[in-house]
Short mmCIF file of C-alpha atoms and ligand atoms in Angstrom, two decimals:
data_model
loop_
_atom_site.label_atom_id
_atom_site.label_comp_id
_atom_site.label_asym_id
_atom_site.label_seq_id
_atom_site.Cartn_x
_atom_site.Cartn_y
_atom_site.Cartn_z
CA MET A 1 3.15 -4.92 -47.34
CA GLU A 2 0.41 -2.45 -48.17
CA LEU A 3 0.21 0.84 -46.40
CA THR A 4 -2.95 1.23 -44.39
CA ASP A 5 -4.80 4.52 -44.09
CA GLN A 6 -3.42 5.02 -40.64
CA ASP A 7 0.08 4.61 -42.00
CA THR A 8 -0.30 7.65 -44.17
CA GLN A 9 -2.17 9.81 -41.66
CA PHE A 10 0.10 9.00 -38.80
CA HIS A 11 3.38 10.75 -38.07
CA LYS A 12 5.36 10.63 -34.90
CA GLN A 13 5.69 14.42 -35.29
CA LEU A 14 2.04 14.69 -34.22
CA PHE A 15 3.22 13.81 -30.72
CA GLY A 16 5.78 16.62 -30.58
CA PRO A 17 9.57 16.52 -30.83
CA ASP A 18 10.19 15.53 -27.20
CA PHE A 19 7.84 12.55 -27.07
CA ILE A 20 9.75 9.44 -25.94
CA TRP A 21 9.36 6.30 -28.09
CA GLY A 22 10.63 2.94 -27.01
CA VAL A 23 10.32 -0.79 -26.62
CA SER A 24 10.08 -2.76 -23.35
CA THR A 25 11.39 -6.11 -22.14
CA ALA A 26 12.09 -7.89 -18.85
CA ALA A 27 15.13 -9.91 -17.76
CA PHE A 28 13.48 -13.23 -16.98
CA GLN A 29 11.45 -13.20 -20.17
CA ILE A 30 14.39 -12.75 -22.57
CA GLU A 31 17.78 -13.43 -21.00
CA GLY A 32 17.97 -17.18 -20.51
CA ALA A 33 21.45 -18.11 -19.20
CA HIS A 34 19.58 -19.11 -16.05
CA ASP A 35 22.65 -20.36 -14.20
CA ALA A 36 25.47 -18.78 -16.21
CA ASP A 37 28.47 -17.07 -14.68
CA GLY A 38 27.41 -17.29 -11.06
CA LYS A 39 23.76 -16.28 -11.34
CA GLY A 40 21.59 -17.41 -8.42
CA GLU A 41 18.14 -18.95 -8.65
CA SER A 42 15.09 -16.69 -8.78
CA VAL A 43 11.51 -17.45 -7.77
CA TRP A 44 10.71 -17.76 -11.46
CA ASP A 45 13.49 -20.32 -12.01
CA ALA A 46 12.05 -22.33 -9.12
CA PHE A 47 8.42 -21.89 -10.20
CA THR A 48 9.00 -22.89 -13.83
CA ALA A 49 10.78 -26.03 -12.64
CA LYS A 50 7.62 -27.19 -10.84
CA LYS A 51 5.08 -29.43 -12.51
CA SER A 52 1.94 -28.05 -14.17
CA LYS A 53 2.62 -24.40 -13.46
CA ILE A 54 3.47 -23.26 -16.99
CA LEU A 55 1.49 -23.94 -20.16
CA ASN A 56 3.09 -26.76 -22.18
CA ALA A 57 5.71 -27.15 -19.42
CA ASP A 58 7.70 -24.35 -21.07
CA HIS A 59 10.63 -22.91 -19.16
CA ALA A 60 12.91 -19.89 -19.57
CA ARG A 61 16.32 -21.48 -19.21
CA VAL A 62 17.24 -20.19 -22.68
CA THR A 63 14.23 -18.19 -23.90
CA CYS A 64 15.58 -15.56 -26.38
CA ASP A 65 19.15 -16.06 -25.19
CA PHE A 66 19.44 -12.28 -24.90
CA TYR A 67 22.28 -12.82 -22.43
CA ASN A 68 24.44 -13.96 -25.33
CA ARG A 69 22.66 -12.26 -28.23
CA TYR A 70 22.17 -8.78 -26.81
CA GLN A 71 24.26 -7.20 -29.54
CA GLU A 72 22.19 -8.71 -32.32
CA ASP A 73 18.96 -7.62 -30.61
CA ILE A 74 20.18 -4.10 -29.86
CA ASP A 75 21.25 -3.89 -33.51
CA LEU A 76 17.63 -4.70 -34.42
CA ILE A 77 16.37 -1.96 -32.08
CA LYS A 78 18.65 0.39 -33.96
CA GLU A 79 17.46 -0.91 -37.32
CA LEU A 80 13.87 -0.20 -36.26
CA ASN A 81 14.80 3.40 -35.30
CA ILE A 82 13.68 2.84 -31.70
CA PRO A 83 15.50 5.39 -29.55
CA ASN A 84 14.73 4.00 -26.05
CA PHE A 85 15.11 0.46 -24.73
CA ARG A 86 13.53 -0.64 -21.47
CA PHE A 87 14.92 -3.75 -19.78
CA SER A 88 15.17 -5.05 -16.23
CA ILE A 89 17.96 -6.27 -13.99
CA SER A 90 17.97 -9.81 -12.66
CA TRP A 91 18.49 -9.45 -8.90
CA ALA A 92 19.91 -12.98 -8.60
CA ARG A 93 22.46 -12.28 -11.33
CA LEU A 94 23.92 -9.41 -9.29
CA LEU A 95 23.35 -10.88 -5.85
CA PRO A 96 23.08 -14.69 -6.10
CA SER A 97 22.17 -14.94 -2.42
CA GLY A 98 19.84 -11.95 -2.60
CA ILE A 99 22.08 -9.88 -0.34
CA GLY A 100 25.77 -9.85 0.50
CA GLN A 101 28.29 -11.21 -2.00
CA VAL A 102 28.17 -9.39 -5.35
CA ASN A 103 28.56 -11.42 -8.55
CA GLN A 104 30.90 -9.28 -10.63
CA ALA A 105 30.08 -11.26 -13.80
CA GLY A 106 26.47 -10.09 -13.47
CA ILE A 107 27.53 -6.45 -13.15
CA ASP A 108 29.83 -6.91 -16.16
CA TYR A 109 26.98 -8.31 -18.24
CA TYR A 110 24.67 -5.32 -17.59
CA ASN A 111 27.60 -2.98 -18.23
CA ARG A 112 28.03 -4.61 -21.63
CA VAL A 113 24.33 -4.18 -22.42
CA ILE A 114 24.23 -0.56 -21.23
CA ASN A 115 27.45 0.38 -22.98
CA TYR A 116 26.37 -1.26 -26.20
CA CYS A 117 23.05 0.63 -26.14
CA ILE A 118 24.83 3.90 -25.58
CA SER A 119 27.36 3.19 -28.33
CA MET A 120 24.41 2.65 -30.70
CA GLY A 121 22.71 5.87 -29.62
CA ILE A 122 19.95 4.01 -27.75
CA GLU A 123 18.93 5.27 -24.33
CA PRO A 124 18.73 2.55 -21.64
CA TRP A 125 15.62 2.65 -19.39
CA VAL A 126 16.14 0.33 -16.44
CA THR A 127 13.45 -1.43 -14.41
CA ILE A 128 15.07 -2.53 -11.17
CA TYR A 129 12.53 -5.21 -10.28
CA HIS A 130 10.45 -7.09 -12.82
CA TRP A 131 9.24 -9.98 -10.64
CA ASP A 132 12.30 -12.21 -10.27
CA LEU A 133 13.05 -12.25 -6.54
CA PRO A 134 16.04 -14.39 -5.53
CA GLN A 135 14.71 -17.75 -4.34
CA VAL A 136 16.77 -17.64 -1.13
CA LEU A 137 14.87 -14.50 -0.13
CA GLU A 138 11.55 -16.15 -0.90
CA GLN A 139 12.59 -18.93 1.47
CA LYS A 140 12.98 -16.27 4.14
CA GLY A 141 9.44 -15.01 3.51
CA GLY A 142 9.80 -13.06 0.27
CA TRP A 143 7.51 -10.04 -0.04
CA THR A 144 5.51 -11.14 3.00
CA SER A 145 8.51 -10.45 5.22
CA ARG A 146 9.14 -6.88 6.32
CA GLU A 147 12.86 -7.54 6.02
CA VAL A 148 12.41 -7.39 2.26
CA ILE A 149 12.58 -3.60 2.46
CA ASP A 150 16.22 -3.86 3.56
CA TRP A 151 17.03 -6.60 1.03
CA PHE A 152 15.50 -4.58 -1.78
CA SER A 153 17.27 -1.40 -0.64
CA GLU A 154 20.60 -3.21 -0.88
CA PHE A 155 19.81 -4.31 -4.43
CA VAL A 156 18.67 -0.83 -5.49
CA THR A 157 21.79 0.74 -4.01
CA LEU A 158 23.99 -1.70 -5.93
CA CYS A 159 22.16 -0.94 -9.20
CA ALA A 160 22.41 2.81 -8.70
CA LYS A 161 26.11 2.67 -7.81
CA SER A 162 27.00 0.27 -10.60
CA PHE A 163 25.03 1.76 -13.50
CA GLY A 164 23.91 5.23 -12.43
CA ASP A 165 26.81 7.00 -14.13
CA ARG A 166 25.24 6.02 -17.49
CA VAL A 167 21.58 5.14 -16.83
CA LYS A 168 19.44 8.28 -16.54
CA HIS A 169 15.96 6.71 -16.51
CA TRP A 170 14.90 4.31 -13.79
CA MET A 171 11.74 2.44 -12.85
CA VAL A 172 11.74 0.99 -9.35
CA MET A 173 9.25 -1.83 -9.92
CA ASN A 174 7.00 -3.33 -12.54
CA GLU A 175 3.27 -3.82 -11.96
CA PRO A 176 3.09 -4.46 -8.20
CA VAL A 177 -0.54 -5.57 -8.26
CA VAL A 178 0.24 -8.32 -10.76
CA PHE A 179 3.17 -9.92 -8.98
CA THR A 180 1.58 -9.66 -5.54
CA GLY A 181 -1.88 -10.70 -6.78
CA ALA A 182 -0.85 -13.51 -9.12
CA GLY A 183 2.14 -14.58 -7.00
CA TYR A 184 0.85 -14.28 -3.43
CA PHE A 185 -2.96 -14.36 -3.69
CA PHE A 186 -3.85 -16.61 -6.62
CA GLY A 187 -0.63 -18.62 -6.70
CA ILE A 188 -0.60 -18.74 -10.50
CA HIS A 189 2.71 -16.86 -10.79
CA ALA A 190 5.92 -17.28 -8.83
CA PRO A 191 6.37 -17.89 -5.98
CA GLY A 192 2.99 -19.66 -6.15
CA ARG A 193 1.67 -18.70 -2.73
CA ASN A 194 -1.95 -17.97 -2.14
CA GLY A 195 -4.48 -16.48 0.20
CA ILE A 196 -5.24 -13.14 1.72
CA ARG A 197 -2.75 -13.70 4.57
CA ASN A 198 0.11 -13.68 2.05
CA PHE A 199 -1.33 -11.00 -0.22
CA ILE A 200 -2.01 -8.33 2.42
CA PRO A 201 1.48 -8.14 3.97
CA ALA A 202 3.06 -8.36 0.49
CA ILE A 203 1.09 -5.27 -0.57
CA HIS A 204 2.38 -3.13 2.28
CA HIS A 205 5.99 -4.31 2.03
CA VAL A 206 5.99 -3.64 -1.70
CA VAL A 207 4.69 -0.09 -1.18
CA LEU A 208 7.38 0.59 1.44
CA SER A 209 10.02 -0.95 -0.85
CA ILE A 210 9.00 1.14 -3.85
CA ASN A 211 9.23 4.19 -1.63
CA ALA A 212 12.63 3.13 -0.26
CA GLY A 213 13.90 2.42 -3.79
CA GLY A 214 12.74 5.82 -5.04
CA LYS A 215 14.49 7.57 -2.18
CA ILE A 216 17.76 5.71 -2.75
CA LEU A 217 17.79 6.52 -6.47
CA ARG A 218 16.98 10.18 -5.79
CA LYS A 219 19.75 10.44 -3.20
CA LEU A 220 22.47 8.62 -5.12
CA LEU A 221 21.50 9.92 -8.56
CA PRO A 222 20.08 13.41 -8.13
CA GLU A 223 20.13 14.03 -11.90
CA ALA A 224 18.26 10.84 -12.83
CA GLN A 225 14.59 10.56 -13.79
CA VAL A 226 12.97 8.24 -11.26
CA GLY A 227 9.72 6.45 -11.99
CA THR A 228 7.85 3.23 -11.32
CA THR A 229 5.24 1.36 -13.38
CA PHE A 230 1.66 0.21 -12.88
CA SER A 231 -0.70 -2.06 -14.77
CA CYS A 232 -4.17 -0.67 -15.35
CA SER A 233 -7.36 -1.63 -17.16
CA GLN A 234 -10.49 0.31 -17.81
CA ILE A 235 -13.18 -1.21 -15.58
CA GLU A 236 -16.82 -1.04 -16.56
CA PRO A 237 -19.88 -2.51 -14.80
CA LEU A 238 -21.85 -5.08 -16.80
CA THR A 239 -25.11 -3.20 -16.14
CA ASP A 240 -26.03 0.06 -14.46
CA LYS A 241 -27.66 -1.79 -11.57
CA PRO A 242 -26.28 -0.36 -8.32
CA ARG A 243 -24.71 -3.65 -7.21
CA ASP A 244 -22.80 -4.06 -10.49
CA VAL A 245 -21.70 -0.44 -10.32
CA ALA A 246 -20.51 -0.92 -6.74
CA ALA A 247 -18.68 -4.13 -7.75
CA ALA A 248 -16.88 -2.19 -10.49
CA VAL A 249 -15.79 0.43 -7.93
CA ARG A 250 -14.26 -2.32 -5.76
CA ALA A 251 -12.54 -3.95 -8.73
CA ASP A 252 -11.15 -0.59 -9.83
CA ALA A 253 -9.77 0.02 -6.32
CA LEU A 254 -7.98 -3.33 -6.46
CA ILE A 255 -6.79 -3.30 -10.06
CA ASN A 256 -6.03 0.37 -10.64
CA ARG A 257 -5.69 2.23 -7.33
CA LEU A 258 -4.20 -0.11 -4.73
CA PHE A 259 -0.54 0.84 -5.24
CA ILE A 260 -0.55 4.24 -6.92
CA GLU A 261 -2.67 5.93 -4.24
CA PRO A 262 -0.51 5.20 -1.18
CA LEU A 263 2.54 6.19 -3.24
CA LEU A 264 0.91 9.50 -4.12
CA GLY A 265 0.20 10.16 -0.43
CA LEU A 266 -3.51 9.34 -0.66
CA GLY A 267 -3.39 6.20 1.48
CA TYR A 268 -4.83 2.82 0.58
CA PRO A 269 -8.31 2.87 -1.03
CA VAL A 270 -9.81 1.27 2.09
CA ASN A 271 -13.20 2.96 1.80
CA ASP A 272 -13.82 1.46 -1.60
CA LEU A 273 -12.25 -1.91 -0.79
CA PRO A 274 -12.95 -2.74 2.86
CA VAL A 275 -10.83 -5.93 2.90
CA LEU A 276 -7.80 -3.59 2.89
CA LYS A 277 -8.59 -2.79 6.52
CA SER A 278 -6.51 -5.84 7.35
CA LEU A 279 -3.44 -3.94 6.14
CA GLN A 280 -3.60 -2.14 9.48
CA LYS A 281 -2.01 -5.14 11.15
CA TYR A 282 1.17 -4.61 9.10
CA ILE A 283 1.36 -0.82 9.21
CA LYS A 284 3.88 0.25 11.83
CA PRO A 285 4.17 3.67 13.45
CA GLY A 286 5.95 5.98 11.04
CA ASP A 287 5.03 3.98 7.93
CA GLU A 288 2.60 6.73 6.88
CA ASP A 289 5.65 8.95 6.29
CA ASN A 290 7.38 6.29 4.20
CA MET A 291 4.72 5.66 1.61
CA GLN A 292 4.45 8.84 -0.43
CA PHE A 293 7.21 9.48 -2.98
CA ASP A 294 7.45 12.27 -5.50
CA PHE A 295 8.22 10.35 -8.71
CA ASP A 296 9.44 12.21 -11.79
CA PHE A 297 7.23 10.01 -13.93
CA ILE A 298 4.66 7.26 -13.60
CA GLY A 299 4.71 4.40 -16.09
CA ILE A 300 1.31 3.02 -17.02
CA GLN A 301 0.81 -0.26 -18.84
CA ASN A 302 -2.45 -1.03 -20.53
CA TYR A 303 -3.62 -3.86 -22.75
CA THR A 304 -7.36 -4.27 -22.35
CA ARG A 305 -10.52 -3.43 -20.41
CA GLU A 306 -12.52 -5.51 -17.99
CA ILE A 307 -16.28 -5.83 -17.56
CA VAL A 308 -17.27 -6.53 -13.97
CA LYS A 309 -20.41 -7.79 -12.28
CA TYR A 310 -21.51 -8.30 -8.71
CA SER A 311 -20.72 -11.73 -7.30
CA PHE A 312 -21.88 -12.85 -3.89
CA PHE A 313 -19.59 -15.88 -4.01
CA THR A 314 -16.30 -14.12 -4.68
CA PRO A 315 -14.73 -13.48 -1.29
CA TYR A 316 -13.17 -10.14 -0.28
CA ILE A 317 -14.21 -8.30 -3.40
CA GLY A 318 -17.75 -9.44 -4.24
CA ALA A 319 -17.07 -8.85 -7.91
CA LYS A 320 -16.33 -11.00 -10.89
CA MET A 321 -14.91 -10.36 -14.35
CA VAL A 322 -17.10 -11.27 -17.29
CA LYS A 323 -14.59 -13.07 -19.48
CA ALA A 324 -13.92 -11.45 -22.83
CA GLU A 325 -14.43 -14.78 -24.62
CA ASN A 326 -18.07 -14.70 -23.45
CA ARG A 327 -18.63 -11.19 -24.69
CA ASN A 328 -18.37 -11.64 -28.45
CA VAL A 329 -15.48 -9.20 -28.83
CA GLU A 330 -12.16 -9.37 -30.65
CA LEU A 331 -9.59 -11.30 -28.61
CA THR A 332 -5.82 -11.55 -28.49
CA ALA A 333 -3.97 -14.82 -27.88
CA MET A 334 -4.12 -13.95 -24.15
CA ARG A 335 -7.93 -13.95 -24.48
CA TRP A 336 -7.84 -10.25 -23.68
CA GLU A 337 -10.32 -7.96 -25.40
CA VAL A 338 -8.92 -5.64 -28.07
CA TYR A 339 -10.31 -2.30 -26.92
CA PRO A 340 -8.23 0.75 -27.89
CA PRO A 341 -10.28 3.36 -25.93
CA SER A 342 -9.10 1.67 -22.72
CA ILE A 343 -5.66 3.21 -23.01
CA TYR A 344 -7.19 6.67 -23.51
CA HIS A 345 -9.38 6.30 -20.42
CA MET A 346 -6.47 5.08 -18.33
CA ILE A 347 -4.31 8.03 -19.36
CA LYS A 348 -7.17 10.35 -18.39
CA LYS A 349 -7.59 8.55 -15.07
CA PHE A 350 -3.93 8.85 -14.08
CA ASP A 351 -3.71 12.36 -15.50
CA ALA A 352 -6.45 13.40 -13.09
CA TYR A 353 -4.16 12.86 -10.08
CA PRO A 354 -2.58 16.29 -9.58
CA GLN A 355 0.37 14.64 -7.78
CA ILE A 356 1.52 12.89 -10.99
CA LYS A 357 3.97 15.05 -12.90
CA SER A 358 4.46 13.02 -16.05
CA ILE A 359 2.99 9.84 -17.51
CA ILE A 360 4.75 7.44 -19.83
CA ILE A 361 3.08 4.41 -21.39
CA THR A 362 5.77 1.90 -20.45
CA GLU A 363 3.99 -1.11 -22.01
CA ASN A 364 1.30 -1.71 -24.61
CA GLY A 365 1.09 -4.42 -27.23
CA ALA A 366 -0.64 -7.61 -28.26
CA ALA A 367 -0.13 -11.33 -28.74
CA PHE A 368 -1.62 -12.94 -31.84
CA PRO A 369 -0.80 -16.25 -33.49
CA ASP A 370 1.82 -15.54 -36.16
CA THR A 371 2.93 -17.58 -39.12
CA VAL A 372 6.21 -17.36 -40.96
CA ASP A 373 5.76 -17.11 -44.74
CA ASP A 374 8.88 -17.02 -46.80
CA ASN A 375 10.96 -15.37 -44.10
CA ALA A 376 8.27 -12.78 -43.35
CA VAL A 377 5.56 -12.44 -40.69
CA HIS A 378 2.48 -10.59 -41.91
CA ASP A 379 1.00 -9.73 -38.54
CA GLY A 380 -1.74 -7.39 -39.67
CA LYS A 381 -3.70 -7.73 -36.44
CA ARG A 382 -0.80 -6.64 -34.23
CA LEU A 383 -0.04 -3.78 -36.58
CA GLN A 384 -3.65 -2.63 -36.47
CA TYR A 385 -3.74 -3.01 -32.70
CA LEU A 386 -0.68 -0.82 -32.25
CA GLN A 387 -1.93 1.85 -34.63
CA ASN A 388 -5.35 1.96 -33.01
CA TYR A 389 -3.96 2.16 -29.48
CA ILE A 390 -1.37 4.77 -30.46
CA ALA A 391 -4.19 6.82 -32.04
CA GLN A 392 -5.92 6.81 -28.64
CA VAL A 393 -2.67 7.87 -26.98
CA LEU A 394 -2.52 10.78 -29.41
CA LYS A 395 -6.09 11.75 -28.56
CA ALA A 396 -5.18 11.99 -24.86
CA LYS A 397 -2.01 13.90 -25.68
CA ASN A 398 -3.99 16.37 -27.82
CA GLU A 399 -6.39 16.92 -24.96
CA GLY A 400 -3.48 18.19 -22.91
CA CYS A 401 -2.69 15.16 -20.72
CA LYS A 402 0.78 15.25 -19.16
CA LEU A 403 1.79 12.31 -21.32
CA ASN A 404 5.36 12.09 -22.55
CA GLY A 405 6.16 8.68 -23.98
CA TYR A 406 5.10 5.31 -25.31
CA PHE A 407 6.90 1.93 -25.24
CA VAL A 408 5.71 -1.15 -27.14
CA TRP A 409 5.60 -4.48 -25.36
CA THR A 410 7.79 -6.14 -26.66
CA LEU A 411 10.92 -6.52 -28.78
CA THR A 412 11.11 -10.28 -29.40
CA ASP A 413 8.62 -13.11 -28.84
CA ASN A 414 9.53 -14.23 -25.34
CA PHE A 415 8.60 -16.26 -22.28
CA GLU A 416 5.17 -14.98 -21.27
CA TRP A 417 5.19 -16.14 -17.62
CA ALA A 418 2.58 -18.85 -16.87
CA GLU A 419 1.52 -18.80 -20.54
CA GLY A 420 4.98 -19.89 -21.72
CA TYR A 421 5.88 -19.32 -25.37
CA HIS A 422 2.35 -19.64 -26.69
CA PRO A 423 1.51 -15.90 -26.78
CA ARG A 424 3.75 -14.01 -29.18
CA PHE A 425 3.98 -10.31 -28.32
CA GLY A 426 7.13 -9.39 -30.24
CA LEU A 427 7.76 -6.88 -32.99
CA ILE A 428 10.31 -9.52 -33.94
CA HIS A 429 9.49 -13.19 -34.41
CA VAL A 430 11.77 -15.69 -32.67
CA ASP A 431 12.08 -19.33 -33.56
CA HIS A 432 13.02 -20.61 -30.11
CA ALA A 433 14.58 -23.78 -31.53
CA THR A 434 17.05 -21.98 -33.80
CA GLN A 435 17.03 -18.47 -32.23
CA GLN A 436 16.41 -17.03 -35.68
CA ARG A 437 14.87 -13.54 -35.63
CA ILE A 438 12.48 -12.18 -38.28
CA VAL A 439 11.20 -8.63 -38.06
CA LYS A 440 7.40 -8.76 -38.35
CA ASP A 441 5.36 -6.32 -40.44
CA SER A 442 4.40 -4.56 -37.17
CA GLY A 443 8.09 -4.06 -36.38
CA ARG A 444 8.75 -2.72 -39.87
CA TRP A 445 5.82 -0.34 -39.50
CA TYR A 446 7.04 0.90 -36.09
CA GLY A 447 10.45 1.46 -37.67
CA ARG A 448 8.97 3.56 -40.49
CA PHE A 449 6.79 5.47 -38.05
CA LEU A 450 9.83 6.33 -35.93
CA LYS A 451 12.11 7.21 -38.82
C1 FCB B 1 2.68 -7.23 -18.32
C2 FCB B 1 4.09 -7.56 -17.85
C3 FCB B 1 5.02 -7.98 -18.94
C4 FCB B 1 4.34 -8.81 -20.00
C5 FCB B 1 3.06 -8.18 -20.46
C6 FCB B 1 2.33 -8.94 -21.52
O1 FCB B 1 1.78 -7.50 -17.30
O2 FCB B 1 4.64 -6.45 -17.20
O3 FCB B 1 6.11 -8.62 -18.35
O4 FCB B 1 4.18 -10.08 -19.57
O5 FCB B 1 2.20 -7.99 -19.38
#
């Protein structure tokens, strides 16, 4: 592979010696072993088993088989010089009924993963919840039920007590607006519920659960670094007409501010998104004191930007995205616009909250169609994407943002939720029929960059 210009200009040293470099994954997307060794069913197991929910009727019963191949994959992380590995814990593997009886085989499995990382000199970064609620809890109301705060607290406590002697970096939840929005408003992700009456209570119970989880980790593991992660996209109005500008403000409140602001003690962005007034119905006396939590770091995850215009016909928000495919821009396999400045603007946006102490990019990456040539994958577009986004991260860092790390999404091509196996995000190609791994050019580049 030829070295690009960026390859030669770019050194990880430019980010300083303490900058944290890593790679991110999530349990449901890589583990497989969906019913092995006592694991219970999750909402994603149930959702993927339904008809017409997932592109090409793909499912994640095996996916990358990380459950059995974790050593091989952690060896590859080592080979690529990646010092930090982010993964999540499957709730239903530890607690098959959501609460109560603990499945020791599940604890043993995560102990093996954690211990193997540590033996290889790789730091484990654990996301407690990356969208896979036990199905039995969904049947009792899932995130729309206020009881979920207790269920989640039990799970967090078990994680902290089981793994906290070795895991020093924790993220309570992954991208709350995506799993509540896609899962409880649009119904396109598990558990497939829709409507504002599901979405609104889910929002508040998730905020209270993130807060409860943060407090439990802080109390049980006073030395640990406690964070949580948020998706974000730069939002721009299609025109500078006042109604497009106002639509963009509403979209920004929904997409970028809905969860971070109550957790920072700023309350819900009700003024900019009036539909949130209906949260009032679910806010109980005393809840105001159980929303703000002083996280050690905030994870932000950025892939693209969105262009928004006013839309009379879109209920609750009065705004509509102008699809990237209609904008004559470069697209990824997710049909997301490639737009590196977005990550810079999002770092600046989160940096502007004085309550945030430290920001880590906990996900960034791209899906492009890959082809295997002679046991190699020449994924120039992904490589370029990563270099161009990382250059924007450096720009923000150089401007003094409190930015301390960057994780690529993701290690291996995996199960991309409703999109199935079609989008390939990995630094490592996976043939899902044979489970053969091939490090892509982008992975090789990241490995050289981190050397
Ligand atoms: C994020 C998710 C992650 C992955 C990437 C592409 O929204 O956190 O699991 O699917 O997008």
